[in-house]
Amino acid sequence: MSADQSRLFAACMPFDGYFSPVSTGEKVRSGGGEVGPGSNTGQKGQQTAIVDYLTLVLPASSLEEFRCSNIDLLIYKLFGFRGEVVAGAIREKNWNFYPLSAILKDRDGELVGHIGLGGNKETVCVSISGAGCKWVKDWRVTYNAAVQLKARISRIDCAHDDYEGKRLDVHALRERAAAGDFCEGGCPPRHRFMSDEGHGTGSTLYVGGKGHKELCVYEKGKQLGLPSSPWVRAEVRLYGKHVEVALESLLDPGAYLRGSYSVMAELIQGVCTRLRTIRKQVEVSAEAMVLWMNRQVGPALNVLRDAFGDSWSDFAEERVLRSGHPGRFRGIASGEPLAKYVREELCRFAA
């Protein structure tokens, strides 16, 4: 890589100290087993949480040392992408305090991340959203590459989905936050609650704050448009701005979510996988779509059926249908995979 190319790569702020989800030397016990950064609980298909957002910062010198001469080679080395996610051209466009940047798009054309370039101290910042994380097949590849490239985590979101809403209750957790149950020693962390006031659009609890450690528990199914959905998500956002976030969080995000607060160690149980979460997103979004159609266009379709009889669907296909898919499915799936998931989920409920 040329000197000019090297100068394109940007920096995030340096860190000081070490971030740990539990106190030094302490293990959180759950179900008789130890949980913490040394635990590998949840690997090999038995994860209790998923990585749903990631920002890495690495020195530009590593790119030359390990022959990552361009962005596509870099994201291949970091995430194993083979066309699932590709980088756009480097532009003179500010992103996250970087004067130069490039966007990352997946093969469905969705924006799934950014790379910040041209900043301070000759480092590179790579960020992928939850929609980008879904394309990562093996986080151990990312872990190994991050170690080799001397990367550090600037932010990671570790998320657990309680699909049936049996363990996580955002309103009960609000009461526990008010009672000081999230205090891990010292002053209780700040918390705030955003209520949907009974409208069925979903409430959210925040504990902690951005820049260090922030827990967010929210009624995800309701926020996706299905008021009857019991689905609740808990995610902890760990920031490496002032302290270090261990790379091991890539391998076992569930341990770091459980270790973030003792309350989470009590409640985070069961398997949570990317595929299961995607299927749940399709299920909820498809049901919400049908509910919207029933409310908004059901009468109009009824008029077409009365007017055209058995041939009303032919008219609808010719004059009403158009290509594409609703925005509610953005970042989940598209094309035949989306059609397959929707068919399976709606047929299951119809049965």
PDB file of N, CA and C in Angstrom, residues 101-186:
ATOM      1  N   SER A 101     -14.356   8.837   3.907  1.00  0.00           N
ATOM      2  CA  SER A 101     -15.133   7.665   4.324  1.00  0.00           C
ATOM      3  C   SER A 101     -15.538   6.836   3.119  1.00  0.00           C
ATOM      4  N   ALA A 102     -15.937   5.617   3.405  1.00  0.00           N
ATOM      5  CA  ALA A 102     -16.516   4.727   2.394  1.00  0.00           C
ATOM      6  C   ALA A 102     -17.677   3.999   3.043  1.00  0.00           C
ATOM      7  N   ILE A 103     -18.710   3.742   2.270  1.00  0.00           N
ATOM      8  CA  ILE A 103     -19.855   3.016   2.803  1.00  0.00           C
ATOM      9  C   ILE A 103     -19.708   1.531   2.506  1.00  0.00           C
ATOM     10  N   LEU A 104     -20.367   0.725   3.307  1.00  0.00           N
ATOM     11  CA  LEU A 104     -20.434  -0.714   3.088  1.00  0.00           C
ATOM     12  C   LEU A 104     -21.874  -1.082   2.779  1.00  0.00           C
ATOM     13  N   LYS A 105     -22.078  -1.810   1.679  1.00  0.00           N
ATOM     14  CA  LYS A 105     -23.416  -2.265   1.309  1.00  0.00           C
ATOM     15  C   LYS A 105     -23.421  -3.776   1.163  1.00  0.00           C
ATOM     16  N   ASP A 106     -24.567  -4.388   1.505  1.00  0.00           N
ATOM     17  CA  ASP A 106     -24.659  -5.838   1.334  1.00  0.00           C
ATOM     18  C   ASP A 106     -25.175  -6.153  -0.068  1.00  0.00           C
ATOM     19  N   ARG A 107     -25.271  -7.434  -0.372  1.00  0.00           N
ATOM     20  CA  ARG A 107     -25.640  -7.823  -1.733  1.00  0.00           C
ATOM     21  C   ARG A 107     -27.096  -7.524  -2.054  1.00  0.00           C
ATOM     22  N   ASP A 108     -27.882  -7.144  -1.031  1.00  0.00           N
ATOM     23  CA  ASP A 108     -29.258  -6.708  -1.284  1.00  0.00           C
ATOM     24  C   ASP A 108     -29.332  -5.210  -1.509  1.00  0.00           C
ATOM     25  N   GLY A 109     -28.165  -4.544  -1.472  1.00  0.00           N
ATOM     26  CA  GLY A 109     -28.133  -3.109  -1.699  1.00  0.00           C
ATOM     27  C   GLY A 109     -28.387  -2.267  -0.468  1.00  0.00           C
ATOM     28  N   GLU A 110     -28.453  -2.891   0.718  1.00  0.00           N
ATOM     29  CA  GLU A 110     -28.715  -2.160   1.948  1.00  0.00           C
ATOM     30  C   GLU A 110     -27.419  -1.608   2.538  1.00  0.00           C
ATOM     31  N   LEU A 111     -27.488  -0.406   3.085  1.00  0.00           N
ATOM     32  CA  LEU A 111     -26.348   0.188   3.778  1.00  0.00           C
ATOM     33  C   LEU A 111     -26.147  -0.543   5.103  1.00  0.00           C
ATOM     34  N   VAL A 112     -24.959  -1.116   5.315  1.00  0.00           N
ATOM     35  CA  VAL A 112     -24.731  -1.925   6.513  1.00  0.00           C
ATOM     36  C   VAL A 112     -23.496  -1.495   7.297  1.00  0.00           C
ATOM     37  N   GLY A 113     -22.811  -0.436   6.870  1.00  0.00           N
ATOM     38  CA  GLY A 113     -21.645  -0.019   7.623  1.00  0.00           C
ATOM     39  C   GLY A 113     -20.878   1.105   6.962  1.00  0.00           C
ATOM     40  N   HIS A 114     -19.809   1.513   7.643  1.00  0.00           N
ATOM     41  CA  HIS A 114     -18.946   2.584   7.153  1.00  0.00           C
ATOM     42  C   HIS A 114     -17.489   2.267   7.488  1.00  0.00           C
ATOM     43  N   ILE A 115     -16.609   2.883   6.751  1.00  0.00           N
ATOM     44  CA  ILE A 115     -15.197   2.898   7.097  1.00  0.00           C
ATOM     45  C   ILE A 115     -14.765   4.359   7.147  1.00  0.00           C
ATOM     46  N   GLY A 116     -14.174   4.774   8.268  1.00  0.00           N
ATOM     47  CA  GLY A 116     -13.699   6.138   8.429  1.00  0.00           C
ATOM     48  C   GLY A 116     -12.219   6.226   8.113  1.00  0.00           C
ATOM     49  N   LEU A 117     -11.849   7.231   7.350  1.00  0.00           N
ATOM     50  CA  LEU A 117     -10.486   7.369   6.853  1.00  0.00           C
ATOM     51  C   LEU A 117      -9.972   8.795   7.023  1.00  0.00           C
ATOM     52  N   GLY A 118      -8.636   8.929   7.028  1.00  0.00           N
ATOM     53  CA  GLY A 118      -8.026  10.247   7.010  1.00  0.00           C
ATOM     54  C   GLY A 118      -8.027  10.979   8.334  1.00  0.00           C
ATOM     55  N   GLY A 119      -8.241  10.257   9.437  1.00  0.00           N
ATOM     56  CA  GLY A 119      -8.289  10.901  10.746  1.00  0.00           C
ATOM     57  C   GLY A 119      -6.939  10.943  11.431  1.00  0.00           C
ATOM     58  N   ASN A 120      -6.908  10.923  12.751  1.00  0.00           N
ATOM     59  CA  ASN A 120      -5.660  11.114  13.485  1.00  0.00           C
ATOM     60  C   ASN A 120      -4.960   9.789  13.805  1.00  0.00           C
ATOM     61  N   LYS A 121      -3.683   9.877  14.019  1.00  0.00           N
ATOM     62  CA  LYS A 121      -2.828   8.785  14.495  1.00  0.00           C
ATOM     63  C   LYS A 121      -2.793   7.576  13.578  1.00  0.00           C
ATOM     64  N   GLU A 122      -3.073   7.781  12.303  1.00  0.00           N
ATOM     65  CA  GLU A 122      -2.868   6.726  11.306  1.00  0.00           C
ATOM     66  C   GLU A 122      -3.549   5.406  11.693  1.00  0.00           C
ATOM     67  N   THR A 123      -4.844   5.455  11.963  1.00  0.00           N
ATOM     68  CA  THR A 123      -5.598   4.241  12.235  1.00  0.00           C
ATOM     69  C   THR A 123      -6.821   4.174  11.335  1.00  0.00           C
ATOM     70  N   VAL A 124      -7.476   3.019  11.326  1.00  0.00           N
ATOM     71  CA  VAL A 124      -8.648   2.759  10.492  1.00  0.00           C
ATOM     72  C   VAL A 124      -9.831   2.445  11.390  1.00  0.00           C
ATOM     73  N   CYS A 125     -11.003   2.956  11.064  1.00  0.00           N
ATOM     74  CA  CYS A 125     -12.214   2.670  11.828  1.00  0.00           C
ATOM     75  C   CYS A 125     -13.222   1.966  10.921  1.00  0.00           C
ATOM     76  N   VAL A 126     -13.617   0.766  11.300  1.00  0.00           N
ATOM     77  CA  VAL A 126     -14.568  -0.034  10.526  1.00  0.00           C
ATOM     78  C   VAL A 126     -15.789  -0.297  11.391  1.00  0.00           C
ATOM     79  N   SER A 127     -16.979   0.035  10.887  1.00  0.00           N
ATOM     80  CA  SER A 127     -18.203  -0.121  11.665  1.00  0.00           C
ATOM     81  C   SER A 127     -19.253  -0.846  10.843  1.00  0.00           C
ATOM     82  N   ILE A 128     -19.884  -1.870  11.450  1.00  0.00           N
ATOM     83  CA  ILE A 128     -20.984  -2.563  10.778  1.00  0.00           C
ATOM     84  C   ILE A 128     -22.189  -2.627  11.715  1.00  0.00           C
ATOM     85  N   SER A 129     -23.356  -2.417  11.140  1.00  0.00           N
ATOM     86  CA  SER A 129     -24.609  -2.423  11.891  1.00  0.00           C
ATOM     87  C   SER A 129     -25.098  -3.857  12.089  1.00  0.00           C
ATOM     88  N   GLY A 130     -26.256  -3.963  12.740  1.00  0.00           N
ATOM     89  CA  GLY A 130     -26.854  -5.285  12.909  1.00  0.00           C
ATOM     90  C   GLY A 130     -27.152  -5.945  11.583  1.00  0.00           C
ATOM     91  N   ALA A 131     -27.574  -5.138  10.588  1.00  0.00           N
ATOM     92  CA  ALA A 131     -27.830  -5.679   9.249  1.00  0.00           C
ATOM     93  C   ALA A 131     -26.552  -6.193   8.607  1.00  0.00           C
ATOM     94  N   GLY A 132     -25.411  -5.612   8.982  1.00  0.00           N
ATOM     95  CA  GLY A 132     -24.127  -6.105   8.479  1.00  0.00           C
ATOM     96  C   GLY A 132     -23.649  -7.313   9.249  1.00  0.00           C
ATOM     97  N   CYS A 133     -23.920  -7.329  10.558  1.00  0.00           N
ATOM     98  CA  CYS A 133     -23.491  -8.452  11.399  1.00  0.00           C
ATOM     99  C   CYS A 133     -24.142  -9.769  10.972  1.00  0.00           C
ATOM    100  N   LYS A 134     -25.330  -9.680  10.379  1.00  0.00           N
ATOM    101  CA  LYS A 134     -26.021 -10.916  10.005  1.00  0.00           C
ATOM    102  C   LYS A 134     -25.254 -11.693   8.934  1.00  0.00           C
ATOM    103  N   TRP A 135     -24.334 -11.017   8.200  1.00  0.00           N
ATOM    104  CA  TRP A 135     -23.581 -11.686   7.142  1.00  0.00           C
ATOM    105  C   TRP A 135     -22.300 -12.336   7.662  1.00  0.00           C
ATOM    106  N   VAL A 136     -21.963 -12.107   8.919  1.00  0.00           N
ATOM    107  CA  VAL A 136     -20.748 -12.709   9.490  1.00  0.00           C
ATOM    108  C   VAL A 136     -21.052 -14.146   9.880  1.00  0.00           C
ATOM    109  N   LYS A 137     -20.364 -15.082   9.259  1.00  0.00           N
ATOM    110  CA  LYS A 137     -20.647 -16.496   9.497  1.00  0.00           C
ATOM    111  C   LYS A 137     -19.938 -17.043  10.732  1.00  0.00           C
ATOM    112  N   ASP A 138     -18.760 -16.502  11.052  1.00  0.00           N
ATOM    113  CA  ASP A 138     -17.967 -17.038  12.150  1.00  0.00           C
ATOM    114  C   ASP A 138     -17.220 -15.890  12.824  1.00  0.00           C
ATOM    115  N   TRP A 139     -17.630 -15.542  14.037  1.00  0.00           N
ATOM    116  CA  TRP A 139     -17.002 -14.431  14.736  1.00  0.00           C
ATOM    117  C   TRP A 139     -15.588 -14.757  15.195  1.00  0.00           C
ATOM    118  N   ARG A 140     -15.230 -16.032  15.204  1.00  0.00           N
ATOM    119  CA  ARG A 140     -13.846 -16.367  15.552  1.00  0.00           C
ATOM    120  C   ARG A 140     -12.889 -15.866  14.466  1.00  0.00           C
ATOM    121  N   VAL A 141     -13.356 -15.840  13.213  1.00  0.00           N
ATOM    122  CA  VAL A 141     -12.553 -15.252  12.138  1.00  0.00           C
ATOM    123  C   VAL A 141     -12.259 -13.787  12.460  1.00  0.00           C
ATOM    124  N   THR A 142     -13.293 -13.066  12.898  1.00  0.00           N
ATOM    125  CA  THR A 142     -13.122 -11.654  13.256  1.00  0.00           C
ATOM    126  C   THR A 142     -12.194 -11.504  14.454  1.00  0.00           C
ATOM    127  N   TYR A 143     -12.375 -12.351  15.434  1.00  0.00           N
ATOM    128  CA  TYR A 143     -11.514 -12.302  16.625  1.00  0.00           C
ATOM    129  C   TYR A 143     -10.051 -12.521  16.253  1.00  0.00           C
ATOM    130  N   ASN A 144      -9.788 -13.564  15.480  1.00  0.00           N
ATOM    131  CA  ASN A 144      -8.407 -13.873  15.095  1.00  0.00           C
ATOM    132  C   ASN A 144      -7.789 -12.745  14.276  1.00  0.00           C
ATOM    133  N   ALA A 145      -8.584 -12.185  13.347  1.00  0.00           N
ATOM    134  CA  ALA A 145      -8.082 -11.091  12.520  1.00  0.00           C
ATOM    135  C   ALA A 145      -7.829  -9.845  13.361  1.00  0.00           C
ATOM    136  N   ALA A 146      -8.730  -9.587  14.320  1.00  0.00           N
ATOM    137  CA  ALA A 146      -8.567  -8.408  15.169  1.00  0.00           C
ATOM    138  C   ALA A 146      -7.293  -8.519  16.006  1.00  0.00           C
ATOM    139  N   VAL A 147      -7.004  -9.714  16.504  1.00  0.00           N
ATOM    140  CA  VAL A 147      -5.766  -9.921  17.262  1.00  0.00           C
ATOM    141  C   VAL A 147      -4.562  -9.693  16.363  1.00  0.00           C
ATOM    142  N   GLN A 148      -4.603 -10.274  15.175  1.00  0.00           N
ATOM    143  CA  GLN A 148      -3.479 -10.165  14.250  1.00  0.00           C
ATOM    144  C   GLN A 148      -3.246  -8.727  13.798  1.00  0.00           C
ATOM    145  N   LEU A 149      -4.327  -7.999  13.549  1.00  0.00           N
ATOM    146  CA  LEU A 149      -4.224  -6.633  13.051  1.00  0.00           C
ATOM    147  C   LEU A 149      -4.107  -5.600  14.171  1.00  0.00           C
ATOM    148  N   LYS A 150      -4.043  -6.087  15.409  1.00  0.00           N
ATOM    149  CA  LYS A 150      -3.910  -5.196  16.581  1.00  0.00           C
ATOM    150  C   LYS A 150      -5.096  -4.239  16.688  1.00  0.00           C
ATOM    151  N   ALA A 151      -6.273  -4.746  16.379  1.00  0.00           N
ATOM    152  CA  ALA A 151      -7.487  -3.927  16.433  1.00  0.00           C
ATOM    153  C   ALA A 151      -8.036  -3.876  17.853  1.00  0.00           C
ATOM    154  N   ARG A 152      -8.781  -2.837  18.115  1.00  0.00           N
ATOM    155  CA  ARG A 152      -9.503  -2.748  19.383  1.00  0.00           C
ATOM    156  C   ARG A 152     -10.971  -2.434  19.084  1.00  0.00           C
ATOM    157  N   ILE A 153     -11.816  -2.764  20.031  1.00  0.00           N
ATOM    158  CA  ILE A 153     -13.249  -2.514  19.883  1.00  0.00           C
ATOM    159  C   ILE A 153     -13.568  -1.122  20.402  1.00  0.00           C
ATOM    160  N   SER A 154     -14.166  -0.309  19.539  1.00  0.00           N
ATOM    161  CA  SER A 154     -14.637   1.010  19.940  1.00  0.00           C
ATOM    162  C   SER A 154     -16.072   0.938  20.463  1.00  0.00           C
ATOM    163  N   ARG A 155     -16.854   0.020  19.889  1.00  0.00           N
ATOM    164  CA  ARG A 155     -18.219  -0.211  20.373  1.00  0.00           C
ATOM    165  C   ARG A 155     -18.656  -1.596  19.949  1.00  0.00           C
ATOM    166  N   ILE A 156     -19.368  -2.266  20.848  1.00  0.00           N
ATOM    167  CA  ILE A 156     -20.001  -3.535  20.510  1.00  0.00           C
ATOM    168  C   ILE A 156     -21.351  -3.597  21.205  1.00  0.00           C
ATOM    169  N   ASP A 157     -22.365  -4.051  20.482  1.00  0.00           N
ATOM    170  CA  ASP A 157     -23.697  -4.273  21.056  1.00  0.00           C
ATOM    171  C   ASP A 157     -23.922  -5.779  21.179  1.00  0.00           C
ATOM    172  N   CYS A 158     -24.186  -6.238  22.397  1.00  0.00           N
ATOM    173  CA  CYS A 158     -24.457  -7.650  22.660  1.00  0.00           C
ATOM    174  C   CYS A 158     -25.943  -7.780  22.986  1.00  0.00           C
ATOM    175  N   ALA A 159     -26.701  -8.499  22.157  1.00  0.00           N
ATOM    176  CA  ALA A 159     -28.160  -8.511  22.264  1.00  0.00           C
ATOM    177  C   ALA A 159     -28.704  -9.913  22.523  1.00  0.00           C
ATOM    178  N   HIS A 160     -29.703  -9.977  23.392  1.00  0.00           N
ATOM    179  CA  HIS A 160     -30.429 -11.225  23.666  1.00  0.00           C
ATOM    180  C   HIS A 160     -31.906 -11.002  23.406  1.00  0.00           C
ATOM    181  N   ASP A 161     -32.524 -11.950  22.718  1.00  0.00           N
ATOM    182  CA  ASP A 161     -33.946 -11.866  22.411  1.00  0.00           C
ATOM    183  C   ASP A 161     -34.733 -12.870  23.242  1.00  0.00           C
ATOM    184  N   ASP A 162     -35.673 -12.363  24.034  1.00  0.00           N
ATOM    185  CA  ASP A 162     -36.648 -13.196  24.730  1.00  0.00           C
ATOM    186  C   ASP A 162     -37.871 -13.246  23.821  1.00  0.00           C
ATOM    187  N   TYR A 163     -37.876 -14.224  22.921  1.00  0.00           N
ATOM    188  CA  TYR A 163     -38.870 -14.256  21.844  1.00  0.00           C
ATOM    189  C   TYR A 163     -40.307 -14.337  22.352  1.00  0.00           C
ATOM    190  N   GLU A 164     -40.503 -15.016  23.471  1.00  0.00           N
ATOM    191  CA  GLU A 164     -41.859 -15.205  24.007  1.00  0.00           C
ATOM    192  C   GLU A 164     -42.159 -14.263  25.169  1.00  0.00           C
ATOM    193  N   GLY A 165     -41.204 -13.431  25.549  1.00  0.00           N
ATOM    194  CA  GLY A 165     -41.436 -12.465  26.614  1.00  0.00           C
ATOM    195  C   GLY A 165     -41.702 -13.090  27.967  1.00  0.00           C
ATOM    196  N   LYS A 166     -41.080 -14.224  28.242  1.00  0.00           N
ATOM    197  CA  LYS A 166     -41.340 -14.934  29.495  1.00  0.00           C
ATOM    198  C   LYS A 166     -40.396 -14.527  30.622  1.00  0.00           C
ATOM    199  N   ARG A 167     -39.219 -13.961  30.281  1.00  0.00           N
ATOM    200  CA  ARG A 167     -38.231 -13.623  31.311  1.00  0.00           C
ATOM    201  C   ARG A 167     -37.976 -12.125  31.408  1.00  0.00           C
ATOM    202  N   LEU A 168     -38.071 -11.425  30.300  1.00  0.00           N
ATOM    203  CA  LEU A 168     -37.802  -9.996  30.283  1.00  0.00           C
ATOM    204  C   LEU A 168     -39.111  -9.211  30.232  1.00  0.00           C
ATOM    205  N   ASP A 169     -39.277  -8.328  31.183  1.00  0.00           N
ATOM    206  CA  ASP A 169     -40.467  -7.464  31.251  1.00  0.00           C
ATOM    207  C   ASP A 169     -39.957  -6.041  31.452  1.00  0.00           C
ATOM    208  N   VAL A 170     -40.113  -5.194  30.450  1.00  0.00           N
ATOM    209  CA  VAL A 170     -39.541  -3.860  30.502  1.00  0.00           C
ATOM    210  C   VAL A 170     -40.131  -3.034  31.641  1.00  0.00           C
ATOM    211  N   HIS A 171     -41.399  -3.254  31.973  1.00  0.00           N
ATOM    212  CA  HIS A 171     -42.035  -2.490  33.043  1.00  0.00           C
ATOM    213  C   HIS A 171     -41.533  -2.952  34.414  1.00  0.00           C
ATOM    214  N   ALA A 172     -41.359  -4.261  34.584  1.00  0.00           N
ATOM    215  CA  ALA A 172     -40.811  -4.775  35.842  1.00  0.00           C
ATOM    216  C   ALA A 172     -39.367  -4.321  36.030  1.00  0.00           C
ATOM    217  N   LEU A 173     -38.610  -4.280  34.931  1.00  0.00           N
ATOM    218  CA  LEU A 173     -37.223  -3.844  35.015  1.00  0.00           C
ATOM    219  C   LEU A 173     -37.130  -2.344  35.307  1.00  0.00           C
ATOM    220  N   ARG A 174     -38.115  -1.597  34.870  1.00  0.00           N
ATOM    221  CA  ARG A 174     -38.150  -0.169  35.220  1.00  0.00           C
ATOM    222  C   ARG A 174     -38.273  -0.012  36.733  1.00  0.00           C
ATOM    223  N   GLU A 175     -39.126  -0.824  37.348  1.00  0.00           N
ATOM    224  CA  GLU A 175     -39.290  -0.766  38.800  1.00  0.00           C
ATOM    225  C   GLU A 175     -38.007  -1.177  39.513  1.00  0.00           C
ATOM    226  N   ARG A 176     -37.308  -2.173  38.972  1.00  0.00           N
ATOM    227  CA  ARG A 176     -36.056  -2.616  39.584  1.00  0.00           C
ATOM    228  C   ARG A 176     -34.983  -1.538  39.448  1.00  0.00           C
ATOM    229  N   ALA A 177     -34.986  -0.839  38.333  1.00  0.00           N
ATOM    230  CA  ALA A 177     -34.026   0.256  38.156  1.00  0.00           C
ATOM    231  C   ALA A 177     -34.300   1.370  39.163  1.00  0.00           C
ATOM    232  N   ALA A 178     -35.575   1.692  39.356  1.00  0.00           N
ATOM    233  CA  ALA A 178     -35.950   2.729  40.319  1.00  0.00           C
ATOM    234  C   ALA A 178     -35.594   2.322  41.744  1.00  0.00           C
ATOM    235  N   ALA A 179     -35.626   1.008  42.008  1.00  0.00           N
ATOM    236  CA  ALA A 179     -35.308   0.496  43.349  1.00  0.00           C
ATOM    237  C   ALA A 179     -33.805   0.377  43.578  1.00  0.00           C
ATOM    238  N   GLY A 180     -32.995   0.646  42.541  1.00  0.00           N
ATOM    239  CA  GLY A 180     -31.548   0.590  42.698  1.00  0.00           C
ATOM    240  C   GLY A 180     -30.941  -0.774  42.463  1.00  0.00           C
ATOM    241  N   ASP A 181     -31.691  -1.702  41.863  1.00  0.00           N
ATOM    242  CA  ASP A 181     -31.190  -3.061  41.668  1.00  0.00           C
ATOM    243  C   ASP A 181     -30.056  -3.136  40.648  1.00  0.00           C
ATOM    244  N   PHE A 182     -29.866  -2.097  39.848  1.00  0.00           N
ATOM    245  CA  PHE A 182     -28.791  -2.109  38.856  1.00  0.00           C
ATOM    246  C   PHE A 182     -27.495  -1.509  39.413  1.00  0.00           C
ATOM    247  N   CYS A 183     -27.511  -1.147  40.678  1.00  0.00           N
ATOM    248  CA  CYS A 183     -26.318  -0.596  41.309  1.00  0.00           C
ATOM    249  C   CYS A 183     -25.288  -1.708  41.511  1.00  0.00           C
ATOM    250  N   GLU A 184     -24.108  -1.522  40.944  1.00  0.00           N
ATOM    251  CA  GLU A 184     -23.051  -2.523  41.061  1.00  0.00           C
ATOM    252  C   GLU A 184     -21.966  -2.056  42.032  1.00  0.00           C
ATOM    253  N   GLY A 185     -22.326  -1.199  42.946  1.00  0.00           N
ATOM    254  CA  GLY A 185     -21.362  -0.576  43.838  1.00  0.00           C
ATOM    255  C   GLY A 185     -21.215   0.882  43.472  1.00  0.00           C
ATOM    256  N   GLY A 186     -21.167   1.744  44.464  1.00  0.00           N
ATOM    257  CA  GLY A 186     -21.122   3.161  44.167  1.00  0.00           C
ATOM    258  C   GLY A 186     -22.511   3.697  43.892  1.00  0.00           C
TER     259      GLY A 186
END
